[in-house]
Amino acid sequence: MATSVRLLRRYVWLIDTIRRAGRITLEEINQKWMDERTLRLENEEEIPERTFHRHRQAIADIFGIDILCNRYDGNTYFIDNDEALNRPSFTSWLFNGLAIDNRLISNRGIANRVIFEDIPGGNEFLPLIIEALTKSRMIKLTYRRFNSADETERVIEPLGLKQSGRRWYLVARIPRCDNPTVFSLDRIQSVTMTDDTFIVDKFIDVSNYFDDVIGVNVDNDYDCEKVILRVYGSQRVYVETLPIHKSQRLVNRAKDYTDYEFNLRPEYEFQHAILALGAAAEVLSPRWLRDEIKWIAEEIVKRY
């Protein structure tokens, strides 16, 4: 294992060890470290205090995770901002992936019993795109749309990245276009970073741009409005534990059903999320959406 990769895995191990313990002394950390059979080299001793503090600083720089010491509680160490690992972010995605991988490396016998979803592709472009984001550099990409066999070449301003439905998407602005465009990374054929820089439009906030939709389809043909959805039976448990949209709010609970309110654009992705619930879901309002779902259901019946 390359030194830099091994060191990164050690940082993840250290975060994971402190996180699971809640509060832990350096002595207790070293007791666990001496039991580590994969990341610790065969003749390697305990983690020296000076090395431990260098690791703390590196973890803060790389992951933004602050490991603090409580001098009044036996010099115990704890993670001060654990929420950084719980909220959706690149940091939590990277950390949790490496933490799982560390466990699997230590227990290769169960590796084939942990099943991951297949990502269609395009992950190899992530490092270059992130570098372009950091440097505000324009990128040139060759792209093939889902509904076309033809490739097009574009020079774009990268604004951000979003993961949705097992795919990574590049959010970018095409020069002289007002609204951002979304490119699926698995449809990108090639990408290069140019020498040209750009000024990020302060009126385009990627972190909030998709708040009114599910996924990445911001369809301006749909206005943001209130939707009341009734869900029946056991499907209510799934909807409550994995909300359809961040605006979801329980408004009425009965014996056999629960009503939920949403404030969003009821576009394609939301409609199909409703249809995925089958007969367990019923749109109460708005009327046009109720009729739309009914029409789609009738078209489905015609297929059979």
Coordinates of C-alpha atoms in Angstrom, one line a residue:
M1 CA 0.0 0.0 0.0
A2 CA 1.5 3.4 -1.0
T3 CA 2.6 5.5 1.9
S4 CA 0.2 8.4 1.2
V5 CA -2.8 6.0 0.9
R6 CA -1.8 4.2 4.0
L7 CA -1.5 7.5 5.9
L8 CA -5.0 8.6 4.7
R9 CA -6.4 5.3 5.8
R10 CA -4.8 5.8 9.2
Y11 CA -6.5 9.2 9.5
V12 CA -9.8 7.6 8.8
W13 CA -9.1 4.8 11.3
L14 CA -8.3 7.5 13.9
I15 CA -11.5 9.5 13.3
D16 CA -13.6 6.3 13.3
T17 CA -12.0 5.1 16.6
I18 CA -12.6 8.4 18.4
R19 CA -16.0 8.8 16.9
R20 CA -17.2 5.4 18.0
A21 CA -15.7 5.8 21.5
G22 CA -17.2 9.2 22.1
R23 CA -14.4 10.2 24.4
I24 CA -11.1 8.3 24.6
T25 CA -7.5 8.8 25.9
L26 CA -4.4 8.5 23.8
E27 CA -3.5 5.4 25.8
E28 CA -6.8 3.7 24.9
I29 CA -6.4 4.7 21.3
N30 CA -3.0 3.0 21.3
Q31 CA -4.5 -0.1 22.9
K32 CA -6.8 -0.4 19.9
W33 CA -4.0 0.5 17.5
M34 CA -1.8 -2.4 18.7
D35 CA -4.8 -4.7 18.0
E36 CA -5.0 -3.4 14.4
R37 CA -3.7 -6.1 12.0
T38 CA -4.1 -4.4 8.6
L39 CA -3.1 -0.7 8.8
R40 CA -0.4 -1.2 11.5
L41 CA 2.9 -2.6 10.1
E42 CA 4.1 -5.8 11.7
N43 CA 6.9 -4.2 13.8
E44 CA 5.3 -0.9 14.3
E45 CA 4.9 0.4 17.9
E46 CA 2.3 2.7 19.5
I47 CA 1.5 6.1 18.0
P48 CA 3.9 8.6 19.5
E49 CA 2.2 11.7 21.1
R50 CA 3.9 14.0 18.6
T51 CA 2.8 11.9 15.6
F52 CA -0.8 11.8 17.1
H53 CA -0.9 15.6 17.2
R54 CA 0.4 15.8 13.6
H55 CA -2.4 13.4 12.6
R56 CA -4.9 15.6 14.3
Q57 CA -3.8 18.6 12.3
A58 CA -3.8 16.7 9.1
I59 CA -7.3 15.5 9.8
A60 CA -8.5 19.1 10.4
D61 CA -6.8 20.2 7.1
I62 CA -8.1 17.3 4.9
F63 CA -11.5 16.5 6.4
G64 CA -12.3 19.6 8.4
I65 CA -12.8 17.4 11.5
D66 CA -11.7 19.0 14.8
I67 CA -10.3 16.5 17.4
L68 CA -10.2 18.3 20.8
C69 CA -8.9 17.3 24.2
N70 CA -10.8 17.7 27.5
R71 CA -8.1 18.3 30.1
Y72 CA -10.6 18.1 32.9
D73 CA -11.8 14.6 31.9
G74 CA -8.6 12.7 32.1
N75 CA -7.2 14.1 28.8
T76 CA -9.8 12.5 26.7
Y77 CA -10.1 13.2 23.0
F78 CA -13.4 13.8 21.2
I79 CA -14.7 15.0 17.8
D80 CA -16.0 18.6 18.3
N81 CA -17.9 18.8 15.0
D82 CA -19.3 15.3 14.5
E83 CA -22.2 16.8 12.4
A84 CA -19.7 17.3 9.6
L85 CA -19.7 13.6 9.1
N86 CA -23.4 13.2 9.2
R87 CA -24.7 15.8 6.8
P88 CA -24.5 15.2 3.0
S89 CA -21.1 16.4 1.9
F90 CA -18.0 15.4 0.0
T91 CA -16.3 15.0 3.4
S92 CA -18.8 12.6 4.8
W93 CA -19.0 10.7 1.5
L94 CA -15.2 10.3 1.4
F95 CA -14.8 9.4 5.1
N96 CA -17.7 6.9 5.2
G97 CA -16.4 5.2 2.0
L98 CA -12.9 4.9 3.4
A99 CA -14.1 3.8 6.8
I100 CA -16.1 0.9 5.3
D101 CA -13.2 0.0 3.1
N102 CA -10.8 -0.1 6.1
R103 CA -13.2 -2.6 7.7
L104 CA -13.4 -4.7 4.6
I105 CA -9.6 -4.8 4.2
S106 CA -9.4 -6.1 7.7
N107 CA -12.1 -8.7 7.1
R108 CA -11.7 -9.9 3.5
G109 CA -13.8 -13.0 4.2
I110 CA -17.0 -10.8 4.2
A111 CA -16.0 -8.6 1.3
N112 CA -18.3 -10.5 -1.1
R113 CA -21.2 -10.2 1.4
V114 CA -21.2 -6.4 1.2
I115 CA -22.9 -5.3 -2.0
F116 CA -22.5 -1.9 -3.6
E117 CA -24.6 -0.3 -6.3
D118 CA -23.0 0.0 -9.6
I119 CA -22.2 3.6 -10.6
P120 CA -22.6 4.0 -14.4
G121 CA -19.3 5.8 -14.9
G122 CA -17.5 9.2 -15.1
N123 CA -15.9 9.1 -11.7
E124 CA -12.5 9.3 -13.3
F125 CA -13.4 12.9 -14.3
L126 CA -14.1 14.0 -10.7
P127 CA -10.5 15.0 -9.7
L128 CA -10.1 17.3 -12.8
I129 CA -13.5 18.9 -12.4
I130 CA -12.9 19.6 -8.7
E131 CA -9.5 21.2 -9.6
A132 CA -11.3 23.4 -12.2
L133 CA -13.9 24.4 -9.5
T134 CA -11.1 25.3 -7.1
K135 CA -9.2 27.4 -9.7
S136 CA -12.3 28.8 -11.5
R137 CA -11.0 27.5 -14.7
M138 CA -13.2 26.8 -17.7
I139 CA -13.3 23.2 -19.0
K140 CA -13.8 21.8 -22.5
L141 CA -15.8 18.6 -22.7
T142 CA -17.1 16.2 -25.3
Y143 CA -20.6 15.1 -24.4
R144 CA -23.2 12.7 -25.7
R145 CA -26.8 13.2 -24.6
F146 CA -29.0 10.3 -23.5
N147 CA -31.3 10.8 -26.5
S148 CA -28.7 11.2 -29.2
A149 CA -25.8 9.3 -30.7
D150 CA -24.0 12.5 -31.7
E151 CA -21.2 14.0 -29.7
T152 CA -21.0 17.7 -29.0
E153 CA -18.1 19.8 -27.8
R154 CA -18.6 22.6 -25.3
V155 CA -16.5 25.0 -23.3
I156 CA -18.3 25.6 -20.0
E157 CA -17.9 27.3 -16.6
P158 CA -18.0 24.6 -13.9
L159 CA -20.2 25.6 -10.9
G160 CA -20.6 22.5 -8.8
L161 CA -21.1 18.8 -8.6
K162 CA -24.2 16.9 -7.4
Q163 CA -24.8 13.2 -6.8
S164 CA -28.3 11.9 -7.5
G165 CA -29.7 8.4 -8.3
R166 CA -26.3 6.6 -8.5
R167 CA -24.9 9.3 -10.9
W168 CA -22.6 12.2 -10.5
Y169 CA -23.7 15.4 -12.3
L170 CA -21.7 18.5 -13.3
V171 CA -23.6 21.7 -12.8
A172 CA -22.2 24.3 -15.3
R173 CA -22.9 27.5 -17.1
I174 CA -22.7 27.7 -20.8
P175 CA -21.4 31.3 -21.7
R176 CA -24.2 33.6 -22.7
C177 CA -26.8 31.4 -21.1
D178 CA -28.6 32.5 -18.0
N179 CA -29.5 29.3 -16.3
P180 CA -27.1 26.5 -15.3
T181 CA -27.0 23.3 -17.4
V182 CA -26.5 19.8 -15.9
F183 CA -24.2 17.2 -17.5
S184 CA -24.2 13.6 -16.4
L185 CA -20.6 12.5 -15.9
D186 CA -21.3 9.0 -17.4
R187 CA -22.2 10.8 -20.7
I188 CA -19.0 12.8 -20.8
Q189 CA -16.6 11.3 -23.4
S190 CA -13.6 13.5 -22.6
V191 CA -12.8 16.6 -20.5
T192 CA -9.8 19.0 -20.3
M193 CA -9.2 22.1 -18.2
T194 CA -8.4 25.2 -20.2
D195 CA -6.2 28.2 -19.3
D196 CA -9.2 30.5 -19.3
T197 CA -10.6 31.6 -15.9
F198 CA -14.1 33.0 -15.2
I199 CA -15.9 34.9 -12.4
V200 CA -18.5 32.8 -10.6
D201 CA -21.9 34.4 -10.9
K202 CA -22.8 35.3 -7.4
F203 CA -26.5 35.0 -8.2
I204 CA -26.2 31.3 -8.9
D205 CA -26.0 29.4 -5.6
V206 CA -25.5 25.7 -6.5
S207 CA -26.1 24.6 -2.9
N208 CA -29.7 25.9 -3.1
Y209 CA -30.4 25.6 -6.8
F210 CA -32.0 22.1 -6.5
D211 CA -34.0 22.8 -3.4
D212 CA -37.4 22.8 -5.2
V213 CA -36.9 19.5 -7.0
I214 CA -36.0 15.9 -6.6
G215 CA -32.8 15.0 -8.4
V216 CA -31.3 17.5 -11.0
N217 CA -34.2 18.4 -13.3
V218 CA -35.1 22.0 -12.6
D219 CA -38.0 22.5 -15.0
N220 CA -39.1 26.1 -15.2
D221 CA -42.4 25.0 -16.8
Y222 CA -43.5 24.0 -13.3
D223 CA -44.0 26.5 -10.5
C224 CA -43.2 25.8 -6.9
E225 CA -46.4 24.9 -5.1
K226 CA -48.0 23.0 -2.3
V227 CA -48.8 19.3 -2.8
I228 CA -50.8 17.1 -0.4
L229 CA -50.0 13.4 -0.8
R230 CA -51.9 10.7 1.1
V231 CA -49.9 7.5 1.8
Y232 CA -51.6 4.3 2.9
G233 CA -50.5 1.3 5.0
S234 CA -46.9 0.2 5.7
Q235 CA -45.5 2.5 3.0
R236 CA -45.9 5.4 5.5
V237 CA -42.9 4.0 7.4
Y238 CA -40.7 4.1 4.4
V239 CA -41.8 7.6 3.4
E240 CA -41.2 8.9 6.9
T241 CA -37.8 7.3 7.3
L242 CA -36.6 8.2 3.8
P243 CA -38.5 11.5 2.9
I244 CA -39.4 11.9 -0.8
H245 CA -38.2 15.6 -0.6
K246 CA -36.7 17.8 2.0
S247 CA -39.9 19.9 2.3
Q248 CA -41.9 16.9 3.4
R249 CA -44.1 17.6 6.4
L250 CA -46.7 15.4 8.2
V251 CA -50.1 17.2 8.3
N252 CA -52.5 14.5 9.3
R253 CA -52.3 10.9 10.6
A254 CA -55.2 8.5 10.6
K255 CA -55.5 4.8 11.3
D256 CA -55.0 3.7 7.7
Y257 CA -53.3 6.6 6.0
T258 CA -51.1 9.7 6.6
D259 CA -51.2 13.0 4.7
Y260 CA -47.9 14.8 3.8
E261 CA -47.4 18.3 2.6
F262 CA -44.7 19.2 0.1
N263 CA -43.6 22.6 -1.3
L264 CA -41.7 22.0 -4.6
R265 CA -42.0 21.9 -8.3
P266 CA -44.1 18.8 -9.1
E267 CA -42.1 17.8 -12.2
Y268 CA -41.1 14.5 -13.7
E269 CA -39.0 13.1 -10.9
F270 CA -41.5 13.9 -8.2
Q271 CA -44.3 12.4 -10.2
H272 CA -42.4 9.2 -10.7
A273 CA -41.6 9.1 -7.0
I274 CA -45.3 9.1 -6.4
L275 CA -45.9 6.4 -9.0
A276 CA -43.2 4.3 -7.4
L277 CA -45.4 4.0 -4.3
G278 CA -48.1 2.4 -6.5
A279 CA -51.6 2.0 -5.1
A280 CA -50.3 3.1 -1.6
A281 CA -50.2 6.8 -2.7
E282 CA -52.9 9.3 -3.7
V283 CA -52.5 12.9 -4.6
L284 CA -55.1 15.0 -2.9
S285 CA -54.0 18.4 -4.3
P286 CA -53.5 20.2 -6.6
R287 CA -56.2 18.9 -8.9
W288 CA -54.0 19.1 -12.0
L289 CA -51.4 16.8 -10.5
R290 CA -54.0 14.4 -9.3
D291 CA -55.4 14.2 -12.9
E292 CA -51.8 13.9 -14.3
I293 CA -51.0 10.9 -12.1
K294 CA -54.4 9.3 -13.0
W295 CA -53.7 9.7 -16.7
I296 CA -50.2 8.1 -16.4
A297 CA -51.7 5.2 -14.4
E298 CA -54.3 4.7 -17.1
E299 CA -51.6 4.7 -19.8
I300 CA -49.7 2.1 -17.8
V301 CA -52.8 -0.1 -17.7
K302 CA -53.0 0.1 -21.5
R303 CA -49.6 -1.4 -21.7
Y304 CA -50.9 -4.5 -20.1

